[in-house]
Amino acid sequence: MRLPYISAFFCLLAPAAVAGGFETGPQGARILGLGGAATALAYHPAAAYYNPGALGMRDSLTRISVGGMALARRTSFLSTDTQRKTYQDLTPVASGYLFASHYFGKGITGGLSVTTPFGYTTKWPTNWEGRSVVQESSLYTVQVQPTVAVAISENFSVGAGAMLTHGSVRQLRALGQYDAFDADAEYEGSANGAGFNVGLYGRSSEDLSFGISYRSGVRLKVTDGTATFRNVPAADASRFTNSQSVETDIYLPGTLSVGLANQITPKLNILFDFTLTNWTKTDSATFRFANNQAARASQPRRYEDAMAFKIGGEYQLDPKTALRLGVLYDESPVRDEYVAPDLPDGNKLAASLGVSFVMADKLNLDLAYQFGALSNRQARANQSQDQVSNIAGTYRTFVHTAAVGLSYSF
């Protein structure tokens, strides 16, 4: 009776363990245009998310920035065994953001960010050869962060915020041990978690500033997930009981970011970020059925910490138009032996373009687009490792991200 539960383990595990690929990238249209380089960016409410310390620069204006984003991943898979090429269904992931900041006086500034920092949707064709590994997979998160910053002096400020996170996961795969294409298993669950963000911002001169920000990891502990099995042959129906209560953990990693900003001319500002992401805490994951504690398994992942480098430039073309350009290189923490079809991940090189227009007094329209290419990844199916469910082949992925937003200050 234990085999169906352990087999089902591999279906749900992927959203909790495939790490590098499920970060949605820069939050906000202006930040996307800069390639994500924002740790040393002051006088913008996105600092509530990227570096709370940058909120404390005694900005007398109340600032609000709101908008929507869409991310689409296009992945192809070339099978080692059949040499057949399969394309993942193109399913955009929609998200949004809200940033706000207000100066209360006496060197104290409050901020708020509402973002969707992690999420993805994967959908393979119904008849693809890896359907028993994964058919559909998704993760969605919403993070709310209230923040307070204090100016220590005219040139230095510190800040901190609480990160309140809600996440949900879903996994669907075919039950490959049966001939019927419509025999499948679906797993769903959601959970809440909390973390914190602290930051420091400073100016060494009128033209040069720096920022340091740390975002803690957040663990989402799913305790009331559900398992649904459909179209299982009558002979095995008793082994796959619907509405099983499932449990697992989803770890959203912590990051340490260091940034520099150089106002080279009155019209041109250059920003640089270095980010180290702590993926090593997702080196394994455990899944179990709550009503059958004996049915549990541990899935090794052995993730590595990963670095990201971001550089962005902002040029004030005229009083009503600002142009942006950004470049991003983001390492993947996923080792070759653990590349999987739910969200194939590789080292990412991306370029961004952005523009802002003054539409009315103190009201700006922000637009941005980013194109990213992931390095090709070779997945292995090692029959001697029965804990790792996979299909052998080569993945190639391109990522498109677009954003539109409004910024208002008063």
mmCIF file of C-alpha atoms in Angstrom:
data_model
loop_
_atom_site.group_PDB
_atom_site.id
_atom_site.type_symbol
_atom_site.label_atom_id
_atom_site.label_comp_id
_atom_site.label_asym_id
_atom_site.label_seq_id
_atom_site.Cartn_x
_atom_site.Cartn_y
_atom_site.Cartn_z
ATOM 1 C CA MET A 1 0.000 0.000 0.000
ATOM 2 C CA ARG A 2 2.973 2.302 0.354
ATOM 3 C CA LEU A 3 3.998 2.401 -3.330
ATOM 4 C CA PRO A 4 1.221 4.695 -4.658
ATOM 5 C CA TYR A 5 2.005 7.295 -2.003
ATOM 6 C CA ILE A 6 5.736 7.296 -2.660
ATOM 7 C CA SER A 7 5.103 7.435 -6.411
ATOM 8 C CA ALA A 8 2.774 10.382 -5.870
ATOM 9 C CA PHE A 9 5.516 12.114 -3.914
ATOM 10 C CA PHE A 10 7.457 12.833 -7.090
ATOM 11 C CA CYS A 11 4.474 14.626 -8.611
ATOM 12 C CA LEU A 12 4.103 17.296 -5.972
ATOM 13 C CA LEU A 13 7.717 17.704 -5.024
ATOM 14 C CA ALA A 14 8.867 19.733 -7.996
ATOM 15 C CA PRO A 15 7.180 23.054 -7.130
ATOM 16 C CA ALA A 16 8.754 22.868 -3.682
ATOM 17 C CA ALA A 17 12.223 22.035 -4.896
ATOM 18 C CA VAL A 18 13.002 23.436 -8.343
ATOM 19 C CA ALA A 19 14.360 26.713 -7.179
ATOM 20 C CA GLY A 20 16.250 29.025 -9.511
ATOM 21 C CA GLY A 21 13.598 29.309 -12.167
ATOM 22 C CA PHE A 22 10.571 30.330 -10.146
ATOM 23 C CA GLU A 23 11.661 33.849 -9.179
ATOM 24 C CA THR A 24 9.619 36.198 -11.347
ATOM 25 C CA GLY A 25 12.428 38.760 -11.668
ATOM 26 C CA PRO A 26 12.459 42.555 -11.234
ATOM 27 C CA GLN A 27 9.379 43.970 -9.545
ATOM 28 C CA GLY A 28 7.970 47.123 -11.129
ATOM 29 C CA ALA A 29 8.190 48.706 -14.569
ATOM 30 C CA ARG A 30 10.973 51.155 -13.706
ATOM 31 C CA ILE A 31 13.054 48.447 -12.019
ATOM 32 C CA LEU A 32 12.528 46.048 -14.930
ATOM 33 C CA GLY A 33 13.861 48.685 -17.309
ATOM 34 C CA LEU A 34 16.995 48.918 -15.142
ATOM 35 C CA GLY A 35 17.567 45.160 -15.309
ATOM 36 C CA GLY A 36 16.707 44.798 -11.609
ATOM 37 C CA ALA A 37 19.514 47.057 -10.342
ATOM 38 C CA ALA A 38 17.737 48.892 -7.506
ATOM 39 C CA THR A 39 19.589 48.336 -4.197
ATOM 40 C CA ALA A 40 21.142 51.819 -4.372
ATOM 41 C CA LEU A 41 18.109 53.539 -5.917
ATOM 42 C CA ALA A 42 16.650 56.272 -3.691
ATOM 43 C CA TYR A 43 13.597 58.534 -4.013
ATOM 44 C CA HIS A 44 11.430 55.713 -5.336
ATOM 45 C CA PRO A 45 8.874 53.737 -3.301
ATOM 46 C CA ALA A 46 10.191 50.419 -4.681
ATOM 47 C CA ALA A 47 12.902 50.798 -2.029
ATOM 48 C CA ALA A 48 10.342 49.360 0.397
ATOM 49 C CA TYR A 49 10.998 46.037 -1.359
ATOM 50 C CA TYR A 50 14.580 46.333 -2.614
ATOM 51 C CA ASN A 51 16.290 48.252 0.210
ATOM 52 C CA PRO A 52 14.329 49.692 3.134
ATOM 53 C CA GLY A 53 17.300 51.881 4.049
ATOM 54 C CA ALA A 54 16.923 53.877 0.824
ATOM 55 C CA LEU A 55 13.501 55.100 1.985
ATOM 56 C CA GLY A 56 15.089 57.226 4.718
ATOM 57 C CA MET A 57 16.533 60.048 2.612
ATOM 58 C CA ARG A 58 14.097 62.642 4.013
ATOM 59 C CA ASP A 59 11.981 62.661 0.849
ATOM 60 C CA SER A 60 9.190 65.163 1.518
ATOM 61 C CA LEU A 61 6.926 63.718 -1.189
ATOM 62 C CA THR A 62 4.398 60.937 -0.824
ATOM 63 C CA ARG A 63 5.053 58.508 -3.671
ATOM 64 C CA ILE A 64 2.856 55.763 -5.129
ATOM 65 C CA SER A 65 3.717 53.357 -7.940
ATOM 66 C CA VAL A 66 1.283 50.718 -9.208
ATOM 67 C CA GLY A 67 1.189 48.490 -12.247
ATOM 68 C CA GLY A 68 0.949 45.081 -13.867
ATOM 69 C CA MET A 69 3.468 42.600 -15.238
ATOM 70 C CA ALA A 70 3.373 39.496 -17.417
ATOM 71 C CA LEU A 71 6.006 36.775 -17.728
ATOM 72 C CA ALA A 72 6.011 34.095 -20.422
ATOM 73 C CA ARG A 73 8.465 31.200 -20.632
ATOM 74 C CA ARG A 74 8.908 29.310 -23.914
ATOM 75 C CA THR A 75 10.615 25.945 -23.411
ATOM 76 C CA SER A 76 11.418 23.208 -25.899
ATOM 77 C CA PHE A 77 12.480 19.649 -25.072
ATOM 78 C CA LEU A 78 14.502 17.365 -27.356
ATOM 79 C CA SER A 79 14.199 13.757 -26.197
ATOM 80 C CA THR A 80 17.379 11.696 -25.968
ATOM 81 C CA ASP A 81 15.481 8.460 -26.624
ATOM 82 C CA THR A 82 13.069 9.421 -29.429
ATOM 83 C CA GLN A 83 14.704 12.605 -30.807
ATOM 84 C CA ARG A 84 11.234 14.136 -30.781
ATOM 85 C CA LYS A 85 11.033 17.871 -30.077
ATOM 86 C CA THR A 86 8.187 19.069 -27.856
ATOM 87 C CA TYR A 87 7.243 22.664 -27.091
ATOM 88 C CA GLN A 88 5.739 23.666 -23.779
ATOM 89 C CA ASP A 89 2.372 25.419 -24.036
ATOM 90 C CA LEU A 90 2.944 29.175 -23.801
ATOM 91 C CA THR A 91 1.103 30.257 -20.650
ATOM 92 C CA PRO A 92 1.823 33.825 -19.447
ATOM 93 C CA VAL A 93 1.955 34.441 -15.705
ATOM 94 C CA ALA A 94 0.225 37.704 -14.796
ATOM 95 C CA SER A 95 1.232 39.642 -11.699
ATOM 96 C CA GLY A 96 1.081 43.127 -10.249
ATOM 97 C CA TYR A 97 2.817 45.456 -7.847
ATOM 98 C CA LEU A 98 2.133 48.357 -5.509
ATOM 99 C CA PHE A 99 4.760 50.559 -3.866
ATOM 100 C CA ALA A 100 4.098 53.499 -1.565
ATOM 101 C CA SER A 101 6.173 55.734 0.700
ATOM 102 C CA HIS A 102 5.419 58.682 3.003
ATOM 103 C CA TYR A 103 7.681 60.915 5.104
ATOM 104 C CA PHE A 104 6.313 61.412 8.630
ATOM 105 C CA GLY A 105 8.943 63.893 9.789
ATOM 106 C CA LYS A 106 11.825 63.683 12.276
ATOM 107 C CA GLY A 107 13.750 61.468 9.887
ATOM 108 C CA ILE A 108 11.101 58.700 9.805
ATOM 109 C CA THR A 109 9.651 57.334 6.558
ATOM 110 C CA GLY A 110 7.076 54.597 6.146
ATOM 111 C CA GLY A 111 6.702 52.354 3.118
ATOM 112 C CA LEU A 112 4.599 49.530 1.764
ATOM 113 C CA SER A 113 5.177 47.036 -1.037
ATOM 114 C CA VAL A 114 2.823 44.420 -2.471
ATOM 115 C CA THR A 115 4.591 42.159 -4.954
ATOM 116 C CA THR A 116 4.519 38.709 -6.557
ATOM 117 C CA PRO A 117 8.217 37.777 -6.297
ATOM 118 C CA PHE A 118 7.898 34.045 -7.013
ATOM 119 C CA GLY A 119 5.693 32.186 -9.460
ATOM 120 C CA TYR A 120 5.467 30.186 -12.656
ATOM 121 C CA THR A 121 3.109 28.147 -14.800
ATOM 122 C CA THR A 122 4.271 25.089 -16.749
ATOM 123 C CA LYS A 123 1.983 23.208 -19.124
ATOM 124 C CA TRP A 124 3.150 20.444 -21.451
ATOM 125 C CA PRO A 125 1.008 18.907 -24.242
ATOM 126 C CA THR A 126 -1.285 16.090 -23.085
ATOM 127 C CA ASN A 127 0.486 13.436 -25.135
ATOM 128 C CA TRP A 128 4.109 14.410 -24.467
ATOM 129 C CA GLU A 129 6.428 11.573 -23.477
ATOM 130 C CA GLY A 130 7.192 13.004 -20.028
ATOM 131 C CA ARG A 131 3.551 13.256 -18.958
ATOM 132 C CA SER A 132 4.078 10.704 -16.148
ATOM 133 C CA VAL A 133 6.784 12.984 -14.686
ATOM 134 C CA VAL A 134 4.779 16.215 -14.949
ATOM 135 C CA GLN A 135 1.873 17.484 -17.060
ATOM 136 C CA GLU A 136 1.172 20.840 -15.442
ATOM 137 C CA SER A 137 2.857 22.663 -12.577
ATOM 138 C CA SER A 138 2.379 26.097 -11.029
ATOM 139 C CA LEU A 139 3.427 28.251 -8.101
ATOM 140 C CA TYR A 140 1.968 31.626 -7.137
ATOM 141 C CA THR A 141 2.958 33.960 -4.305
ATOM 142 C CA VAL A 142 1.858 37.332 -2.966
ATOM 143 C CA GLN A 143 4.078 39.230 -0.551
ATOM 144 C CA VAL A 144 3.064 42.256 1.535
ATOM 145 C CA GLN A 145 5.842 44.233 3.215
ATOM 146 C CA PRO A 146 5.277 47.186 5.578
ATOM 147 C CA THR A 147 8.538 49.058 6.103
ATOM 148 C CA VAL A 148 9.999 51.795 8.320
ATOM 149 C CA ALA A 149 13.204 53.738 7.612
ATOM 150 C CA VAL A 150 15.136 56.171 9.809
ATOM 151 C CA ALA A 151 17.648 58.790 8.625
ATOM 152 C CA ILE A 152 20.772 58.610 10.805
ATOM 153 C CA SER A 153 22.236 61.680 9.118
ATOM 154 C CA GLU A 154 21.907 63.562 5.858
ATOM 155 C CA ASN A 155 23.911 60.846 4.112
ATOM 156 C CA PHE A 156 22.995 57.605 5.891
ATOM 157 C CA SER A 157 19.754 55.806 6.678
ATOM 158 C CA VAL A 158 18.615 52.364 7.794
ATOM 159 C CA GLY A 159 15.331 50.530 7.432
ATOM 160 C CA ALA A 160 13.537 47.278 8.158
ATOM 161 C CA GLY A 161 10.340 45.585 7.121
ATOM 162 C CA ALA A 162 8.233 42.495 7.722
ATOM 163 C CA MET A 163 7.543 40.156 4.794
ATOM 164 C CA LEU A 164 4.106 38.517 4.957
ATOM 165 C CA THR A 165 3.784 35.874 2.238
ATOM 166 C CA HIS A 166 1.012 33.673 0.877
ATOM 167 C CA GLY A 167 1.784 30.935 -1.638
ATOM 168 C CA SER A 168 -0.089 28.211 -3.487
ATOM 169 C CA VAL A 169 1.142 25.261 -5.557
ATOM 170 C CA ARG A 170 -0.464 22.879 -8.021
ATOM 171 C CA GLN A 171 0.867 19.799 -9.790
ATOM 172 C CA LEU A 172 -0.764 17.508 -12.371
ATOM 173 C CA ARG A 173 0.743 14.401 -13.949
ATOM 174 C CA ALA A 174 -0.429 11.306 -15.771
ATOM 175 C CA LEU A 175 -0.402 7.974 -13.965
ATOM 176 C CA GLY A 176 2.006 6.400 -16.417
ATOM 177 C CA GLN A 177 1.583 2.852 -15.122
ATOM 178 C CA TYR A 178 -1.800 2.754 -16.890
ATOM 179 C CA ASP A 179 -2.510 2.814 -20.621
ATOM 180 C CA ALA A 180 -5.317 5.361 -20.289
ATOM 181 C CA PHE A 181 -4.207 8.931 -21.062
ATOM 182 C CA ASP A 182 -6.867 10.374 -18.769
ATOM 183 C CA ALA A 183 -5.643 8.587 -15.604
ATOM 184 C CA ASP A 184 -3.925 11.311 -13.636
ATOM 185 C CA ALA A 185 -3.072 12.702 -10.208
ATOM 186 C CA GLU A 186 -3.534 16.328 -9.118
ATOM 187 C CA TYR A 187 -2.076 17.942 -6.006
ATOM 188 C CA GLU A 188 -2.887 21.371 -4.602
ATOM 189 C CA GLY A 189 -1.981 23.248 -1.453
ATOM 190 C CA SER A 190 -1.389 26.692 0.017
ATOM 191 C CA ALA A 191 0.320 28.179 3.051
ATOM 192 C CA ASN A 192 1.409 31.422 4.715
ATOM 193 C CA GLY A 193 4.830 32.438 5.982
ATOM 194 C CA ALA A 194 6.725 35.431 7.320
ATOM 195 C CA GLY A 195 10.210 36.869 7.076
ATOM 196 C CA PHE A 196 12.032 40.202 7.289
ATOM 197 C CA ASN A 197 14.045 42.650 5.226
ATOM 198 C CA VAL A 198 16.727 45.071 6.467
ATOM 199 C CA GLY A 199 18.759 47.607 4.558
ATOM 200 C CA LEU A 200 21.381 50.348 4.724
ATOM 201 C CA TYR A 201 21.779 53.277 2.346
ATOM 202 C CA GLY A 202 24.549 55.842 2.180
ATOM 203 C CA ARG A 203 26.022 58.598 0.065
ATOM 204 C CA SER A 204 29.789 59.065 -0.086
ATOM 205 C CA SER A 205 29.394 62.144 -2.292
ATOM 206 C CA GLU A 206 26.709 64.005 -4.178
ATOM 207 C CA ASP A 207 27.185 61.690 -7.159
ATOM 208 C CA LEU A 208 27.978 58.308 -5.583
ATOM 209 C CA SER A 209 25.717 56.227 -3.336
ATOM 210 C CA PHE A 210 25.578 52.643 -2.119
ATOM 211 C CA GLY A 211 23.096 50.233 -0.598
ATOM 212 C CA ILE A 212 23.134 46.921 1.234
ATOM 213 C CA SER A 213 19.976 44.849 1.679
ATOM 214 C CA TYR A 214 19.194 41.468 3.186
ATOM 215 C CA ARG A 215 15.932 39.582 2.610
ATOM 216 C CA SER A 216 15.369 36.541 4.779
ATOM 217 C CA GLY A 217 14.098 33.263 3.438
ATOM 218 C CA VAL A 218 10.453 32.356 3.949
ATOM 219 C CA ARG A 219 9.217 28.843 4.586
ATOM 220 C CA LEU A 220 5.671 28.016 3.527
ATOM 221 C CA LYS A 221 4.517 24.899 5.333
ATOM 222 C CA VAL A 222 1.635 23.239 3.503
ATOM 223 C CA THR A 223 -0.380 21.143 5.967
ATOM 224 C CA ASP A 224 -3.825 20.924 4.352
ATOM 225 C CA GLY A 225 -3.128 20.178 0.699
ATOM 226 C CA THR A 226 -5.326 17.802 -1.285
ATOM 227 C CA ALA A 227 -4.626 14.879 -3.603
ATOM 228 C CA THR A 228 -7.114 13.942 -6.314
ATOM 229 C CA PHE A 229 -6.829 10.854 -8.520
ATOM 230 C CA ARG A 230 -8.966 10.564 -11.652
ATOM 231 C CA ASN A 231 -9.902 7.696 -13.962
ATOM 232 C CA VAL A 232 -7.915 5.085 -12.051
ATOM 233 C CA PRO A 233 -8.858 1.535 -13.131
ATOM 234 C CA ALA A 234 -11.376 -0.056 -10.769
ATOM 235 C CA ALA A 235 -8.888 -2.746 -9.710
ATOM 236 C CA ASP A 236 -6.599 -0.102 -8.175
ATOM 237 C CA ALA A 237 -9.175 2.483 -7.112
ATOM 238 C CA SER A 238 -8.804 1.604 -3.430
ATOM 239 C CA ARG A 239 -5.073 2.375 -3.557
ATOM 240 C CA PHE A 240 -5.588 5.951 -4.781
ATOM 241 C CA THR A 241 -8.052 7.592 -2.390
ATOM 242 C CA ASN A 242 -9.228 11.064 -3.358
ATOM 243 C CA SER A 243 -8.983 14.092 -1.093
ATOM 244 C CA GLN A 244 -5.983 12.766 0.779
ATOM 245 C CA SER A 245 -4.472 15.405 3.060
ATOM 246 C CA VAL A 246 -0.903 16.111 1.933
ATOM 247 C CA GLU A 247 1.923 18.037 3.564
ATOM 248 C CA THR A 248 5.113 19.579 2.204
ATOM 249 C CA ASP A 249 7.354 22.623 2.590
ATOM 250 C CA ILE A 250 8.093 25.349 0.031
ATOM 251 C CA TYR A 251 11.228 27.381 0.717
ATOM 252 C CA LEU A 252 11.521 30.864 -0.789
ATOM 253 C CA PRO A 253 15.225 31.705 -0.538
ATOM 254 C CA GLY A 254 16.906 34.605 1.216
ATOM 255 C CA THR A 255 19.115 37.114 -0.606
ATOM 256 C CA LEU A 256 21.971 39.481 0.165
ATOM 257 C CA SER A 257 22.330 42.408 -2.253
ATOM 258 C CA VAL A 258 24.959 45.124 -2.588
ATOM 259 C CA GLY A 259 24.431 48.035 -4.955
ATOM 260 C CA LEU A 260 26.140 51.176 -6.243
ATOM 261 C CA ALA A 261 24.678 54.199 -8.034
ATOM 262 C CA ASN A 262 26.737 56.823 -9.858
ATOM 263 C CA GLN A 263 25.128 60.015 -11.110
ATOM 264 C CA ILE A 264 27.658 60.488 -13.901
ATOM 265 C CA THR A 265 25.980 63.604 -15.299
ATOM 266 C CA PRO A 266 22.833 65.492 -14.285
ATOM 267 C CA LYS A 267 20.982 63.412 -16.908
ATOM 268 C CA LEU A 268 22.659 59.997 -16.596
ATOM 269 C CA ASN A 269 22.555 57.636 -13.611
ATOM 270 C CA ILE A 270 24.311 54.235 -13.674
ATOM 271 C CA LEU A 271 23.408 51.491 -11.165
ATOM 272 C CA PHE A 272 25.073 48.159 -10.385
ATOM 273 C CA ASP A 273 23.849 45.294 -8.173
ATOM 274 C CA PHE A 274 25.394 42.082 -6.943
ATOM 275 C CA THR A 275 23.051 39.523 -5.338
ATOM 276 C CA LEU A 276 23.838 36.259 -3.579
ATOM 277 C CA THR A 277 20.859 33.920 -3.157
ATOM 278 C CA ASN A 278 20.860 31.241 -0.470
ATOM 279 C CA TRP A 279 19.506 28.182 -2.303
ATOM 280 C CA THR A 280 21.367 25.591 -0.203
ATOM 281 C CA LYS A 281 18.435 25.260 2.205
ATOM 282 C CA THR A 282 16.517 23.574 -0.614
ATOM 283 C CA ASP A 283 19.010 20.706 -0.893
ATOM 284 C CA SER A 284 16.200 18.247 -0.130
ATOM 285 C CA ALA A 285 12.452 18.156 0.426
ATOM 286 C CA THR A 286 10.089 15.832 2.217
ATOM 287 C CA PHE A 287 6.502 15.018 1.296
ATOM 288 C CA ARG A 288 3.984 12.904 3.205
ATOM 289 C CA PHE A 289 0.321 12.049 3.465
ATOM 290 C CA ALA A 290 -0.978 13.356 6.768
ATOM 291 C CA ASN A 291 -3.216 10.319 7.336
ATOM 292 C CA ASN A 292 -0.421 7.869 6.549
ATOM 293 C CA GLN A 293 2.757 8.979 8.276
ATOM 294 C CA ALA A 294 4.576 5.861 7.068
ATOM 295 C CA ALA A 295 4.192 7.059 3.456
ATOM 296 C CA ARG A 296 6.918 9.671 3.248
ATOM 297 C CA ALA A 297 10.042 10.122 1.191
ATOM 298 C CA SER A 298 12.971 12.483 0.877
ATOM 299 C CA GLN A 299 13.931 13.886 -2.526
ATOM 300 C CA PRO A 300 17.572 15.029 -2.861
ATOM 301 C CA ARG A 301 18.252 18.238 -4.779
ATOM 302 C CA ARG A 302 21.664 19.521 -3.561
ATOM 303 C CA TYR A 303 21.153 23.058 -4.728
ATOM 304 C CA GLU A 304 24.026 25.531 -4.727
ATOM 305 C CA ASP A 305 24.034 29.203 -3.784
ATOM 306 C CA ALA A 306 23.845 31.387 -6.877
ATOM 307 C CA MET A 307 25.049 34.859 -7.827
ATOM 308 C CA ALA A 308 23.408 37.511 -9.983
ATOM 309 C CA PHE A 309 24.931 40.615 -11.582
ATOM 310 C CA LYS A 310 22.767 43.510 -12.738
ATOM 311 C CA ILE A 311 23.647 46.818 -14.363
ATOM 312 C CA GLY A 312 21.218 49.526 -15.395
ATOM 313 C CA GLY A 313 21.287 53.019 -16.791
ATOM 314 C CA GLU A 314 18.714 55.821 -16.722
ATOM 315 C CA TYR A 315 18.956 58.836 -19.033
ATOM 316 C CA GLN A 316 16.725 61.914 -18.803
ATOM 317 C CA LEU A 317 16.188 62.646 -22.480
ATOM 318 C CA ASP A 318 14.089 65.751 -21.848
ATOM 319 C CA PRO A 319 11.922 67.062 -18.993
ATOM 320 C CA LYS A 320 9.123 64.669 -19.931
ATOM 321 C CA THR A 321 10.970 61.531 -21.090
ATOM 322 C CA ALA A 322 13.375 59.153 -19.341
ATOM 323 C CA LEU A 323 15.029 56.184 -21.066
ATOM 324 C CA ARG A 324 16.359 53.020 -19.377
ATOM 325 C CA LEU A 325 18.579 50.114 -20.309
ATOM 326 C CA GLY A 326 19.560 47.099 -18.219
ATOM 327 C CA VAL A 327 21.535 43.864 -18.413
ATOM 328 C CA LEU A 328 21.223 40.873 -16.066
ATOM 329 C CA TYR A 329 23.213 37.682 -15.580
ATOM 330 C CA ASP A 330 21.711 35.203 -13.110
ATOM 331 C CA GLU A 331 23.324 31.885 -12.200
ATOM 332 C CA SER A 332 21.218 28.771 -11.819
ATOM 333 C CA PRO A 333 21.508 26.819 -8.540
ATOM 334 C CA VAL A 334 20.245 23.585 -10.142
ATOM 335 C CA ARG A 335 22.851 20.915 -10.798
ATOM 336 C CA ASP A 336 22.744 18.983 -14.068
ATOM 337 C CA GLU A 337 21.587 15.746 -12.450
ATOM 338 C CA TYR A 338 18.453 17.462 -11.056
ATOM 339 C CA VAL A 339 17.181 19.353 -14.118
ATOM 340 C CA ALA A 340 13.473 18.488 -14.414
ATOM 341 C CA PRO A 341 10.582 19.285 -16.802
ATOM 342 C CA ASP A 342 8.344 21.113 -14.332
ATOM 343 C CA LEU A 343 10.552 24.217 -14.612
ATOM 344 C CA PRO A 344 13.866 23.668 -16.443
ATOM 345 C CA ASP A 345 16.366 26.202 -15.172
ATOM 346 C CA GLY A 346 19.672 27.465 -16.551
ATOM 347 C CA ASN A 347 22.040 30.394 -16.283
ATOM 348 C CA LYS A 348 20.106 33.420 -17.503
ATOM 349 C CA LEU A 349 21.349 36.339 -19.600
ATOM 350 C CA ALA A 350 18.760 39.086 -20.103
ATOM 351 C CA ALA A 351 18.506 42.597 -21.529
ATOM 352 C CA SER A 352 15.903 45.245 -20.663
ATOM 353 C CA LEU A 353 14.497 48.405 -22.166
ATOM 354 C CA GLY A 354 12.333 50.963 -20.389
ATOM 355 C CA VAL A 355 10.827 54.400 -20.801
ATOM 356 C CA SER A 356 8.824 56.866 -18.693
ATOM 357 C CA PHE A 357 6.593 59.667 -19.921
ATOM 358 C CA VAL A 358 5.200 62.566 -17.909
ATOM 359 C CA MET A 359 1.463 62.373 -18.598
ATOM 360 C CA ALA A 360 0.384 65.141 -16.238
ATOM 361 C CA ASP A 361 1.726 67.082 -13.305
ATOM 362 C CA LYS A 362 3.480 64.516 -11.035
ATOM 363 C CA LEU A 363 1.967 61.566 -12.952
ATOM 364 C CA ASN A 364 4.263 59.287 -14.978
ATOM 365 C CA LEU A 365 3.612 56.335 -17.272
ATOM 366 C CA ASP A 366 6.286 53.609 -16.991
ATOM 367 C CA LEU A 367 6.845 50.924 -19.657
ATOM 368 C CA ALA A 368 9.468 48.157 -19.783
ATOM 369 C CA TYR A 369 10.340 44.909 -21.548
ATOM 370 C CA GLN A 370 12.964 42.246 -20.859
ATOM 371 C CA PHE A 371 14.133 39.321 -22.989
ATOM 372 C CA GLY A 372 16.089 36.514 -21.372
ATOM 373 C CA ALA A 373 17.789 33.393 -22.699
ATOM 374 C CA LEU A 374 18.621 30.437 -20.460
ATOM 375 C CA SER A 375 21.559 28.161 -21.136
ATOM 376 C CA ASN A 376 20.652 24.764 -22.588
ATOM 377 C CA ARG A 377 20.285 22.074 -19.929
ATOM 378 C CA GLN A 378 20.751 18.343 -20.324
ATOM 379 C CA ALA A 379 18.433 16.267 -18.122
ATOM 380 C CA ARG A 380 19.366 12.717 -17.160
ATOM 381 C CA ALA A 381 17.172 9.757 -16.301
ATOM 382 C CA ASN A 382 19.357 7.554 -14.110
ATOM 383 C CA GLN A 383 17.560 4.266 -13.604
ATOM 384 C CA SER A 384 19.775 3.448 -10.612
ATOM 385 C CA GLN A 385 18.393 6.481 -8.745
ATOM 386 C CA ASP A 386 14.789 5.436 -8.207
ATOM 387 C CA GLN A 387 14.144 8.494 -6.021
ATOM 388 C CA VAL A 388 14.656 10.894 -8.931
ATOM 389 C CA SER A 389 11.759 10.841 -11.416
ATOM 390 C CA ASN A 390 12.898 12.342 -14.721
ATOM 391 C CA ILE A 391 13.108 12.023 -18.507
ATOM 392 C CA ALA A 392 16.345 12.346 -20.481
ATOM 393 C CA GLY A 393 16.715 15.158 -22.985
ATOM 394 C CA THR A 394 17.782 18.742 -23.641
ATOM 395 C CA TYR A 395 15.813 21.825 -22.597
ATOM 396 C CA ARG A 396 16.024 25.250 -24.199
ATOM 397 C CA THR A 397 14.181 28.199 -22.655
ATOM 398 C CA PHE A 398 13.496 31.839 -23.514
ATOM 399 C CA VAL A 399 11.737 34.257 -21.154
ATOM 400 C CA HIS A 400 9.737 37.384 -22.051
ATOM 401 C CA THR A 401 8.697 39.899 -19.367
ATOM 402 C CA ALA A 402 6.688 43.094 -19.869
ATOM 403 C CA ALA A 403 5.472 45.710 -17.420
ATOM 404 C CA VAL A 404 3.314 48.832 -17.430
ATOM 405 C CA GLY A 405 2.744 51.120 -14.472
ATOM 406 C CA LEU A 406 1.802 54.546 -13.189
ATOM 407 C CA SER A 407 3.812 56.614 -10.709
ATOM 408 C CA TYR A 408 2.348 59.528 -8.778
ATOM 409 C CA SER A 409 3.858 61.875 -6.206
ATOM 410 C CA PHE A 410 2.333 64.665 -4.160
#
